[in-house]
PDB file of C-alpha atoms in Angstrom:
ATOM      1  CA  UNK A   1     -79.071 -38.258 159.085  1.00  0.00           C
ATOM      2  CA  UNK A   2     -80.105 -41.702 159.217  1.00  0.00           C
ATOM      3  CA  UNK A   3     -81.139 -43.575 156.254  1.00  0.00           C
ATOM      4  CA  UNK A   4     -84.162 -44.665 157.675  1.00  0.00           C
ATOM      5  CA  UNK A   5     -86.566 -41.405 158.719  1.00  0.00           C
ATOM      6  CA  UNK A   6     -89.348 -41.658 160.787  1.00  0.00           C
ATOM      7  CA  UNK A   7     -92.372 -39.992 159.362  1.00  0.00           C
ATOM      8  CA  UNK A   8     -96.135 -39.656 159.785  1.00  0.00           C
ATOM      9  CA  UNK A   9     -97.678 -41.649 156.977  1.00  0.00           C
ATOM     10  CA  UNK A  10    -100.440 -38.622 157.249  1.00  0.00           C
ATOM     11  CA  UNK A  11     -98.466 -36.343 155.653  1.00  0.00           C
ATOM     12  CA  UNK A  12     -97.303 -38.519 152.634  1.00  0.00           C
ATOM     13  CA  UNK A  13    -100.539 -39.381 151.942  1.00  0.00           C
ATOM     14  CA  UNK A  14    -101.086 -35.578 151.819  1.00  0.00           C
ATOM     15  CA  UNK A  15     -98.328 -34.688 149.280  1.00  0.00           C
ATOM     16  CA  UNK A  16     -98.582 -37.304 146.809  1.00  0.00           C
ATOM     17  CA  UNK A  17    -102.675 -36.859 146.734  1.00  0.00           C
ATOM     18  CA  UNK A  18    -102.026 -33.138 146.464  1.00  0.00           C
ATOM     19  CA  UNK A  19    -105.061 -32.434 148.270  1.00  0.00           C
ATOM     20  CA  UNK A  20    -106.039 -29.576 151.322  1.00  0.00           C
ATOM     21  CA  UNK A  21    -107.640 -30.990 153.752  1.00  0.00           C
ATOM     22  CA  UNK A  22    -109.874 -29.255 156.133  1.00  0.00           C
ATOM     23  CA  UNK A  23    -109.205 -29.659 159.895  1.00  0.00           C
ATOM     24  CA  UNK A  24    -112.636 -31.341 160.382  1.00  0.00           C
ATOM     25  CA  UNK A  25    -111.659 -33.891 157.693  1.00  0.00           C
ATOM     26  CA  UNK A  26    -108.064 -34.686 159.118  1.00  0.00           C
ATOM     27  CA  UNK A  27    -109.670 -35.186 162.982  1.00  0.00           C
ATOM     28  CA  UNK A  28    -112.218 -37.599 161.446  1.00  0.00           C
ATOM     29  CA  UNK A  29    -109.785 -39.457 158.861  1.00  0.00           C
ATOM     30  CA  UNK A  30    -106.331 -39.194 159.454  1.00  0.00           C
ATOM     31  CA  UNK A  31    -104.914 -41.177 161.802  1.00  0.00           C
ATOM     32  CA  UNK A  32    -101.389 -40.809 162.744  1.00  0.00           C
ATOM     33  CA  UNK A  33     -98.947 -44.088 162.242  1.00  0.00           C
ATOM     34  CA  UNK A  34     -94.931 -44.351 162.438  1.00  0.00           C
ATOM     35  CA  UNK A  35     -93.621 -45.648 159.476  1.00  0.00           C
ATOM     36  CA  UNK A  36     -90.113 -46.011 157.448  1.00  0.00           C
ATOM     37  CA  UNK A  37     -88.478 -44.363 154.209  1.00  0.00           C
ATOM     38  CA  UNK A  38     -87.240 -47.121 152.833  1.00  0.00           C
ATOM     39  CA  UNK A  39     -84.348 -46.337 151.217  1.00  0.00           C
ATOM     40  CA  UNK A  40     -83.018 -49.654 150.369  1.00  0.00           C
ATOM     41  CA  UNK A  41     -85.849 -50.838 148.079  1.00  0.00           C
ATOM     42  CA  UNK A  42     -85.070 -50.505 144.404  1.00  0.00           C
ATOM     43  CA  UNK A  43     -87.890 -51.185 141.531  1.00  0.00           C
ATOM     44  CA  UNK A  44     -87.747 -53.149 138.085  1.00  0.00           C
ATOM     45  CA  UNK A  45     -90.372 -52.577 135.681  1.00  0.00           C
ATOM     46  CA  UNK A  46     -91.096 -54.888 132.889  1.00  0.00           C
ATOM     47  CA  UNK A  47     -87.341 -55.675 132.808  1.00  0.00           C
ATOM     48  CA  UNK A  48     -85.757 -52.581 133.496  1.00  0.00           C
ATOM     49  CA  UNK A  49     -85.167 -50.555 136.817  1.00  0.00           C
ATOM     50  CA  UNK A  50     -87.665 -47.752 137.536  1.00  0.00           C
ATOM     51  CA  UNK A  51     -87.381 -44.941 139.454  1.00  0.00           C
ATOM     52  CA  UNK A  52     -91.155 -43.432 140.692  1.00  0.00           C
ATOM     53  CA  UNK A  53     -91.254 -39.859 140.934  1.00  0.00           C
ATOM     54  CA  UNK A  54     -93.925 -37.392 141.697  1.00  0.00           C
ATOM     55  CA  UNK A  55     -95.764 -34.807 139.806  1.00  0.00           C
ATOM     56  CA  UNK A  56     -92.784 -32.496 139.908  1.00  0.00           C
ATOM     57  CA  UNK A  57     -90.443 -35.146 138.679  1.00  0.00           C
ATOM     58  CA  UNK A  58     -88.927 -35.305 142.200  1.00  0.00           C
ATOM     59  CA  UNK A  59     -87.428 -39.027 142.919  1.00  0.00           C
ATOM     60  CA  UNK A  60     -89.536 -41.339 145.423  1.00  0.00           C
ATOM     61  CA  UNK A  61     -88.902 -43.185 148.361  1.00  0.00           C
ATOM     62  CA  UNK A  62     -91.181 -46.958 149.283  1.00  0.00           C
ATOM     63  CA  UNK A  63     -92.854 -46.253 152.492  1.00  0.00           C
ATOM     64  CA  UNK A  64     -92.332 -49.333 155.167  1.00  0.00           C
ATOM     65  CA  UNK A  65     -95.394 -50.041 157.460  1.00  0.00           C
ATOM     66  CA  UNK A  66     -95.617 -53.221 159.401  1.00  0.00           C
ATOM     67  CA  UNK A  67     -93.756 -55.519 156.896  1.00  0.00           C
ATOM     68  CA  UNK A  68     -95.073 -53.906 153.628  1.00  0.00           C
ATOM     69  CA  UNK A  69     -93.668 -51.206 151.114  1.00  0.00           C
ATOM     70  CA  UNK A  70     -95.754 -48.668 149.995  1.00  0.00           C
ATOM     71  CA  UNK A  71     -96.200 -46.421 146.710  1.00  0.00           C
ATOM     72  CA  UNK A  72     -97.804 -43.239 145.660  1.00  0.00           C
ATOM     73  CA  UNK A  73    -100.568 -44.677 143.615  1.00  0.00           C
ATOM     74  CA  UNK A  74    -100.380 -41.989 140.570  1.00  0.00           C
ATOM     75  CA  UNK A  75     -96.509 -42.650 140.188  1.00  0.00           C
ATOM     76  CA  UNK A  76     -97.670 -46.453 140.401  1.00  0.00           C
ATOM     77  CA  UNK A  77    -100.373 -46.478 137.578  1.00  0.00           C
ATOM     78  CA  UNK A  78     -98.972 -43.886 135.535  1.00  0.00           C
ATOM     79  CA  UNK A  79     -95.747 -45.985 135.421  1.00  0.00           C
ATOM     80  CA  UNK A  80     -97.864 -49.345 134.375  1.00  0.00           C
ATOM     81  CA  UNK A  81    -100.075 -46.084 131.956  1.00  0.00           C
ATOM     82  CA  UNK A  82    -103.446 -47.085 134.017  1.00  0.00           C
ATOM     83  CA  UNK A  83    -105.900 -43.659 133.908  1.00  0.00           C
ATOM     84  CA  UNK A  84    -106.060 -42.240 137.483  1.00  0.00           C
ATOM     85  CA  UNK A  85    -108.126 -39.421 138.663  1.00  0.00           C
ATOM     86  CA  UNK A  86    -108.132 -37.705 141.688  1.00  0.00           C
ATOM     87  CA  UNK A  87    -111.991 -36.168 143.375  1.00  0.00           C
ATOM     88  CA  UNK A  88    -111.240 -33.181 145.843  1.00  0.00           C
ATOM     89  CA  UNK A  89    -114.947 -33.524 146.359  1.00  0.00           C
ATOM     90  CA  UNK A  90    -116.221 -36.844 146.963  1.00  0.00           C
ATOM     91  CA  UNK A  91    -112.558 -38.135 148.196  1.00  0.00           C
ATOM     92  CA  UNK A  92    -111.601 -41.074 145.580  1.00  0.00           C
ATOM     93  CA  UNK A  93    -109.204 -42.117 143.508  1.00  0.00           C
ATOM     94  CA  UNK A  94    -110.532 -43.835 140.144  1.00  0.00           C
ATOM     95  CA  UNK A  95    -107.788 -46.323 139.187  1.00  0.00           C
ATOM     96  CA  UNK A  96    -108.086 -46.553 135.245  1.00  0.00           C
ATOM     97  CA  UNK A  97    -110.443 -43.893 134.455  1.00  0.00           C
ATOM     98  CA  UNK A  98    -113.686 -43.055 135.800  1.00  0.00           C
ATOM     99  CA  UNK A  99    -116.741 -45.265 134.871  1.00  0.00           C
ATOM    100  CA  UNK A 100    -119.165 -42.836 133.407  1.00  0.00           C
ATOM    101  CA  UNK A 101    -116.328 -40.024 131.680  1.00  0.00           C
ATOM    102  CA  UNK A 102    -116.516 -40.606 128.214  1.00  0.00           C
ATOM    103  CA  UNK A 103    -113.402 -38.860 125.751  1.00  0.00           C
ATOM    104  CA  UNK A 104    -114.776 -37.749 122.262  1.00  0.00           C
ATOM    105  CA  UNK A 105    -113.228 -39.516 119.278  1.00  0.00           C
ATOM    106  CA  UNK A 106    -111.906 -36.599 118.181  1.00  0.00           C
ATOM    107  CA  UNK A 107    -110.077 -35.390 120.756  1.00  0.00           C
ATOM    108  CA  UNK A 108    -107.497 -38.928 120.697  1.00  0.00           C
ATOM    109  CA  UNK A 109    -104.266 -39.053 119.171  1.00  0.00           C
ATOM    110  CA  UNK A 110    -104.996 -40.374 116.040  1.00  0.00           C
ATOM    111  CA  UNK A 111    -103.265 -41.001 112.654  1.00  0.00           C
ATOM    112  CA  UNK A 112    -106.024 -41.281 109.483  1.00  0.00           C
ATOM    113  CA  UNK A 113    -105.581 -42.463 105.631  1.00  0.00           C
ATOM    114  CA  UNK A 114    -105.407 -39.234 104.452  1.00  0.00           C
ATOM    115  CA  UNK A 115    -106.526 -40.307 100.735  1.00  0.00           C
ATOM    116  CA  UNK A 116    -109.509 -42.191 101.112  1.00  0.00           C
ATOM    117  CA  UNK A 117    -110.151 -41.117 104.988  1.00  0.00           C
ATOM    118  CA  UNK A 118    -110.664 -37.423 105.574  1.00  0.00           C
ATOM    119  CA  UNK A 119    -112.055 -35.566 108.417  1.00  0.00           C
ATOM    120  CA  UNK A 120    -114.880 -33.082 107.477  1.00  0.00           C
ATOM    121  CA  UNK A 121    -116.437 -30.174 109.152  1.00  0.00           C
ATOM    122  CA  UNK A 122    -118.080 -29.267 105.712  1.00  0.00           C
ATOM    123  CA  UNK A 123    -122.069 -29.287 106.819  1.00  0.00           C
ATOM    124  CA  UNK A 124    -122.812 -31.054 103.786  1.00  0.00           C
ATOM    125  CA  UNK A 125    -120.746 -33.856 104.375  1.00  0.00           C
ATOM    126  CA  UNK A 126    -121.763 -34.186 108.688  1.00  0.00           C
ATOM    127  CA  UNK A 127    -125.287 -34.172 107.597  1.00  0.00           C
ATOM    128  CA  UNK A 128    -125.657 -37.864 108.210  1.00  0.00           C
ATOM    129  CA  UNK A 129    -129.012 -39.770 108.302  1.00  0.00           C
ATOM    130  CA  UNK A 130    -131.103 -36.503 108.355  1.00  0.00           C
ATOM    131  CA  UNK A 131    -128.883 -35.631 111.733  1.00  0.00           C
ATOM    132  CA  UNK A 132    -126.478 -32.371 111.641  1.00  0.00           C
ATOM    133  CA  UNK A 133    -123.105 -33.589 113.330  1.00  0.00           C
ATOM    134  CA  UNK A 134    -120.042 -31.008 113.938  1.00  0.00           C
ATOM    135  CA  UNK A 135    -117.430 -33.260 112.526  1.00  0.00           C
ATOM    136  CA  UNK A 136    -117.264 -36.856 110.491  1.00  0.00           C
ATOM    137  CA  UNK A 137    -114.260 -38.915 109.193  1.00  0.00           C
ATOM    138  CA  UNK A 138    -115.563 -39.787 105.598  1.00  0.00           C
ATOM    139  CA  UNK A 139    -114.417 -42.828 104.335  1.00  0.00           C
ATOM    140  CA  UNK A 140    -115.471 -43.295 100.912  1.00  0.00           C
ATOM    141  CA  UNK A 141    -113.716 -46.282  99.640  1.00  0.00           C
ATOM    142  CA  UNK A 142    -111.937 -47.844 102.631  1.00  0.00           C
ATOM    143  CA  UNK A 143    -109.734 -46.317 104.938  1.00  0.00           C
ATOM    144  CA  UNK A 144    -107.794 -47.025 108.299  1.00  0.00           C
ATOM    145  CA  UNK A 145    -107.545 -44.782 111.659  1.00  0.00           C
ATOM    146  CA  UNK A 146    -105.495 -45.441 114.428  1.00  0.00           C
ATOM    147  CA  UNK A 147    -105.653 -44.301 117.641  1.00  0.00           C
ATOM    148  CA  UNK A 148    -103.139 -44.093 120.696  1.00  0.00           C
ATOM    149  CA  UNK A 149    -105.415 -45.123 123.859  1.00  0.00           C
ATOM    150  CA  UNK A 150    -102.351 -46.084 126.296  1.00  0.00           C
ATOM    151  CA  UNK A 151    -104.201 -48.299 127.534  1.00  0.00           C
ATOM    152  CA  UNK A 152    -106.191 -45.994 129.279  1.00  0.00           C
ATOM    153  CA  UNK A 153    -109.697 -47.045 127.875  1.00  0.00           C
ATOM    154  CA  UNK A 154    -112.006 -49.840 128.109  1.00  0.00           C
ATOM    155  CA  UNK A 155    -114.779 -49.650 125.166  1.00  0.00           C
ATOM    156  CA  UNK A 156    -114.536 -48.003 122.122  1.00  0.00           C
ATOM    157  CA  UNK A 157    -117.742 -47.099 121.490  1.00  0.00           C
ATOM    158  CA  UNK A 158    -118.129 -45.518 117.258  1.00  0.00           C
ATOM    159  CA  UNK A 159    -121.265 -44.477 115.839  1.00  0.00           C
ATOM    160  CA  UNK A 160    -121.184 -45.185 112.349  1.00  0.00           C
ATOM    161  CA  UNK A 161    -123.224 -44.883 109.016  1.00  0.00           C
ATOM    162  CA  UNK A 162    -123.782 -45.378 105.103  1.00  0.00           C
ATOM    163  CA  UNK A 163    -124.509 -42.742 103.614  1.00  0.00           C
ATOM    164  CA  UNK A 164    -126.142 -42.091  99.917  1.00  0.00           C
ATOM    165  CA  UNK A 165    -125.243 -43.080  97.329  1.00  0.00           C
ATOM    166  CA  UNK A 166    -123.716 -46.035  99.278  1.00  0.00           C
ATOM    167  CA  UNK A 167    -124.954 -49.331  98.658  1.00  0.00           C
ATOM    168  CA  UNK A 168    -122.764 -51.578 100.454  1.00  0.00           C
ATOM    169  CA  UNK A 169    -122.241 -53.259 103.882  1.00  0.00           C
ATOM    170  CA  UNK A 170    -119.752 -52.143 105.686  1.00  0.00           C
ATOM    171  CA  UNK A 171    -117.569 -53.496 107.995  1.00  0.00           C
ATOM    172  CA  UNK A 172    -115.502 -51.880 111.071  1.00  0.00           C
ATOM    173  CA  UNK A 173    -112.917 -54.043 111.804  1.00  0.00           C
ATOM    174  CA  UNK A 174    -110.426 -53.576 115.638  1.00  0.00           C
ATOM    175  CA  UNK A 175    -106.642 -54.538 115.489  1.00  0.00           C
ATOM    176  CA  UNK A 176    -103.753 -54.325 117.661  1.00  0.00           C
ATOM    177  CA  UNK A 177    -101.700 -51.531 116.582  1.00  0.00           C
ATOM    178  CA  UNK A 178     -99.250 -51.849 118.781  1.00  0.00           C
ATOM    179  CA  UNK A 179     -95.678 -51.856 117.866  1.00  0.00           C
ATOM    180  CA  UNK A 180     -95.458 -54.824 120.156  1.00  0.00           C
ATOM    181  CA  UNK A 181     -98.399 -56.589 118.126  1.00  0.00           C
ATOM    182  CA  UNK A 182     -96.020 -58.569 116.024  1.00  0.00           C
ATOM    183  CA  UNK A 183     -97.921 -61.390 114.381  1.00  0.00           C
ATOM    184  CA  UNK A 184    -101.292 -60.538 115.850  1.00  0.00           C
ATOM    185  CA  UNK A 185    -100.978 -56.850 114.261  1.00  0.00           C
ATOM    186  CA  UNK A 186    -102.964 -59.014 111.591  1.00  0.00           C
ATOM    187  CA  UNK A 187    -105.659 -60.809 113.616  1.00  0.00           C
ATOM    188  CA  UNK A 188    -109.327 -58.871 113.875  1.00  0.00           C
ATOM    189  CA  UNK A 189    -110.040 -58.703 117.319  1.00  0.00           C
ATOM    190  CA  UNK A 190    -113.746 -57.821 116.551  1.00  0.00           C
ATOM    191  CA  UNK A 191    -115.497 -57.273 113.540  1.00  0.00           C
ATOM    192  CA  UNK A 192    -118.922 -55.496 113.087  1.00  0.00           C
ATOM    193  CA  UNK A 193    -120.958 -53.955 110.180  1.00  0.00           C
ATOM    194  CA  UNK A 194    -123.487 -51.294 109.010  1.00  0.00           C
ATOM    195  CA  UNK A 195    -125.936 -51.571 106.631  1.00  0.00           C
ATOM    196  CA  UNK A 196    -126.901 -48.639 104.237  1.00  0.00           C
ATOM    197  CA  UNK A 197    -130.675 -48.985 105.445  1.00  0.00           C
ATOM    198  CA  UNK A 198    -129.191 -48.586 109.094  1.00  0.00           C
ATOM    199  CA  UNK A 199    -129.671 -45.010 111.099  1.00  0.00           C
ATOM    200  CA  UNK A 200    -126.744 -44.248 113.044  1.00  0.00           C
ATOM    201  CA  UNK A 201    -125.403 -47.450 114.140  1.00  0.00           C
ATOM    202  CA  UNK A 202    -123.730 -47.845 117.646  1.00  0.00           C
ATOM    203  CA  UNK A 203    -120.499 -50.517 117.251  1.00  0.00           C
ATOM    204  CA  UNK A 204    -118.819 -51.398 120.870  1.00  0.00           C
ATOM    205  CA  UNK A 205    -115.510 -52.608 120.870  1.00  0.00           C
ATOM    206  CA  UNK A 206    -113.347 -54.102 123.961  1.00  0.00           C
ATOM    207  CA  UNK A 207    -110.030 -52.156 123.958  1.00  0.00           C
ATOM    208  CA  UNK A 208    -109.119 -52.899 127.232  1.00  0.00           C
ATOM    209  CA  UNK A 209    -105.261 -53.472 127.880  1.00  0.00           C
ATOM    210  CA  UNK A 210    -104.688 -51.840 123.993  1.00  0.00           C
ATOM    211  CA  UNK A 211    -101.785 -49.210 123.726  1.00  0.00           C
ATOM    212  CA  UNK A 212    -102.987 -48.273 120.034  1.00  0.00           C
ATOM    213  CA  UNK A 213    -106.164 -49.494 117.931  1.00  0.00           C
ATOM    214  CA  UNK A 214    -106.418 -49.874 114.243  1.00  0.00           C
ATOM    215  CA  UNK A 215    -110.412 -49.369 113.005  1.00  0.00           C
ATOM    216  CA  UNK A 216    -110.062 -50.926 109.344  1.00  0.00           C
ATOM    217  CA  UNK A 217    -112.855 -49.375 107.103  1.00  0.00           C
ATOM    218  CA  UNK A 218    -113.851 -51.453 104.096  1.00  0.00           C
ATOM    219  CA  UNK A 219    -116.508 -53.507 102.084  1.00  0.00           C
ATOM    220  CA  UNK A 220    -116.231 -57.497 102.133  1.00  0.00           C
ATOM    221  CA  UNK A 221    -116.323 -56.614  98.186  1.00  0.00           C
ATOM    222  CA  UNK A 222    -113.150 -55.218  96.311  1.00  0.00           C
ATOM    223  CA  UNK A 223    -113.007 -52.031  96.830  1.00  0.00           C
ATOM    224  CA  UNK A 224    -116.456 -50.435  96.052  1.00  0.00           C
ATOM    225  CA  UNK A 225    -117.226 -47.012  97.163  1.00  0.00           C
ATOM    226  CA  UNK A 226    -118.917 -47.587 100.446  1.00  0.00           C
ATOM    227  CA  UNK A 227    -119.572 -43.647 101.825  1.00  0.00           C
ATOM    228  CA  UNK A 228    -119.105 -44.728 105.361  1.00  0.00           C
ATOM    229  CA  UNK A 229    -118.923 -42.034 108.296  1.00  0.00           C
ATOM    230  CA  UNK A 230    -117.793 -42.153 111.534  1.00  0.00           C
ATOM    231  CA  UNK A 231    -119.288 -39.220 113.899  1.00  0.00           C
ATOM    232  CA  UNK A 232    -118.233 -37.244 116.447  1.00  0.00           C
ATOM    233  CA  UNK A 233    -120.496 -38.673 119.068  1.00  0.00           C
ATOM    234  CA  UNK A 234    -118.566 -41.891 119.182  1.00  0.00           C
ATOM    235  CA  UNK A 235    -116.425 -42.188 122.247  1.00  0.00           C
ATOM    236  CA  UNK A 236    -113.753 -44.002 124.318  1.00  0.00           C
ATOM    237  CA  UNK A 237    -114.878 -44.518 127.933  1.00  0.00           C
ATOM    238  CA  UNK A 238    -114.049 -47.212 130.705  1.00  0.00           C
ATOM    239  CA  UNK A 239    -117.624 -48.753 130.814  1.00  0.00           C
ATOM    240  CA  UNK A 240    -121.259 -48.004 131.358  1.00  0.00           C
ATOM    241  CA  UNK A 241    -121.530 -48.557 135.327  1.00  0.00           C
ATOM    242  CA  UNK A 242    -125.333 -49.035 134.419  1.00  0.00           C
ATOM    243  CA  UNK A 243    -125.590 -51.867 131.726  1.00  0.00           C
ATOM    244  CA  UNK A 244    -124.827 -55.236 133.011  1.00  0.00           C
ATOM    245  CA  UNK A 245    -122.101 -57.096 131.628  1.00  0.00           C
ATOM    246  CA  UNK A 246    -122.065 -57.775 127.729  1.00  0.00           C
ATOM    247  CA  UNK A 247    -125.703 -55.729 127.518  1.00  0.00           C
ATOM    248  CA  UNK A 248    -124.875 -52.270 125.645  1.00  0.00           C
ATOM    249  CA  UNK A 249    -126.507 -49.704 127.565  1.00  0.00           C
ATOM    250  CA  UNK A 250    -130.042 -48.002 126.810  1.00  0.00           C
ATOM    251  CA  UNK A 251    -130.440 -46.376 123.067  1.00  0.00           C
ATOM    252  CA  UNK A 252    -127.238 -48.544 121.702  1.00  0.00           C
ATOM    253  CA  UNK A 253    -127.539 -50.463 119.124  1.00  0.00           C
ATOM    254  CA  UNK A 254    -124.654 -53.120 118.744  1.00  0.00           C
ATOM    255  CA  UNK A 255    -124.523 -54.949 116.139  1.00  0.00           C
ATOM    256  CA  UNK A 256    -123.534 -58.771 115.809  1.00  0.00           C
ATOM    257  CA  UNK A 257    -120.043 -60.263 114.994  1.00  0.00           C
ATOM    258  CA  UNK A 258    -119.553 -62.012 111.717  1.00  0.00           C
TER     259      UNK A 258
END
């Protein structure tokens, strides 16, 4: 067999998108091409040599088409841990996420301060502001979470309150968690605060390119009991195609960095 193969690019397309496609579809979108397995292209990611594979864990070859070598797009982005999605429906392929999905809090990988930061279900304690939630993380005197996003998110976005008989300001404050942080594992990339005459407060942070977030949870006193809650409305998500550019979107309420 020769070790270059001539194949229909068609049918690649086909098997790495996993998708049926209709006869109708294929007469009005596919269009036939001759192109190369090119089996004499190696890879080397971020230092060390990479092997893509598809879904199955089957090894893949670089596609050659008029001068350029070509790559499944999943085994791509998964590789370099960019969110992709796949729509049977409407035909796309959302490269790192799509815009308007949003991932409850909750459901993230997360590691908590078990002593002073506990999650609740108790409907005493997810009563917040006069509101009945299904789950809080009570943080009482100050408390850290941290989250594993694989840099598959663009906003954090936490909604946050003081509860009674907190009387203290309290600040939410984003780190780099990463065990590649090194020095900068200590620098606050964004700091914001709730007051404990604030409803629900919405607090948007920028965790784009992140592998894993730290939210620090404390008072700018020393160590008062602050009652703080984070609820389980708060979200990660990869934007709000709607809202322009630095404007939160309708109903948020963002509140200013220190």
């Amino acid at each position: 067999m020769k070790n270059k193969k001539m194949v229909m690019i068609a049918v690649f397309v086909a098997a790495v998108i996993a998708s049926s496609y209709g006869s109708a579809y294929a007469a009005a979108n596919l269009e036939p091409i001759n192109a190369f397995f090119n089996r004499g292209v190696s890879f080397v990611l971020k230092g060390e040599l990479w092997q893509p594979k598809d879904e199955s864990g089957n090894p893949l070859t670089a596609i050659h088409y008029e001068g350029s070598n070509y790559l499944p797009v999943r085994a791509l982005a998964e590789a370099l841990k960019i969110q992709i999605d796949y729509d049977a429906v409407s035909q796309k392929i959302y490269i790192g996420g799509r815009p308007a999905e949003k991932t409850p809090i909750f459901a993230m990988p997360m590691e908590i301060d078990n002593i002073y930061a506990i999650l609740s279900k108790d409907s005493k304690e997810t009563l917040v502001k006069n509101k009945q939630f299904q789950e809080v993380l009570k943080i009482d005197q100050y408390g850290d979470v941290v989250f594993t996003i694989d840099r598959k998110y663009k906003r954090l976005v936490l909604d946050a309150a003081v509860v009674s008989p907190g009387e203290h300001e309290v600040e939410f404050s984003l780190y780099n968690a990463s065990d590649n942080a090194a020095n900068t594992a200590q620098t606050i990339l964004k700091k914001l605060a709730v007051k404990p005459d604030d409803d629900v407060k919405q607090l948007v942070f920028n965790v784009e390119g992140l592998e894993k977030i730290k939210i620090h949870v404390q008072s700018e006193n020393t160590n008062p009991y602050i009652y703080a809650r984070i609820l389980d409305t708060s979200y990660f998500d990869n934007g709000d195609p709607a809202a322009k550019e630095g404007t939160p979107s309708a109903g948020s309420k963002e509140t200013s960095t220190k």
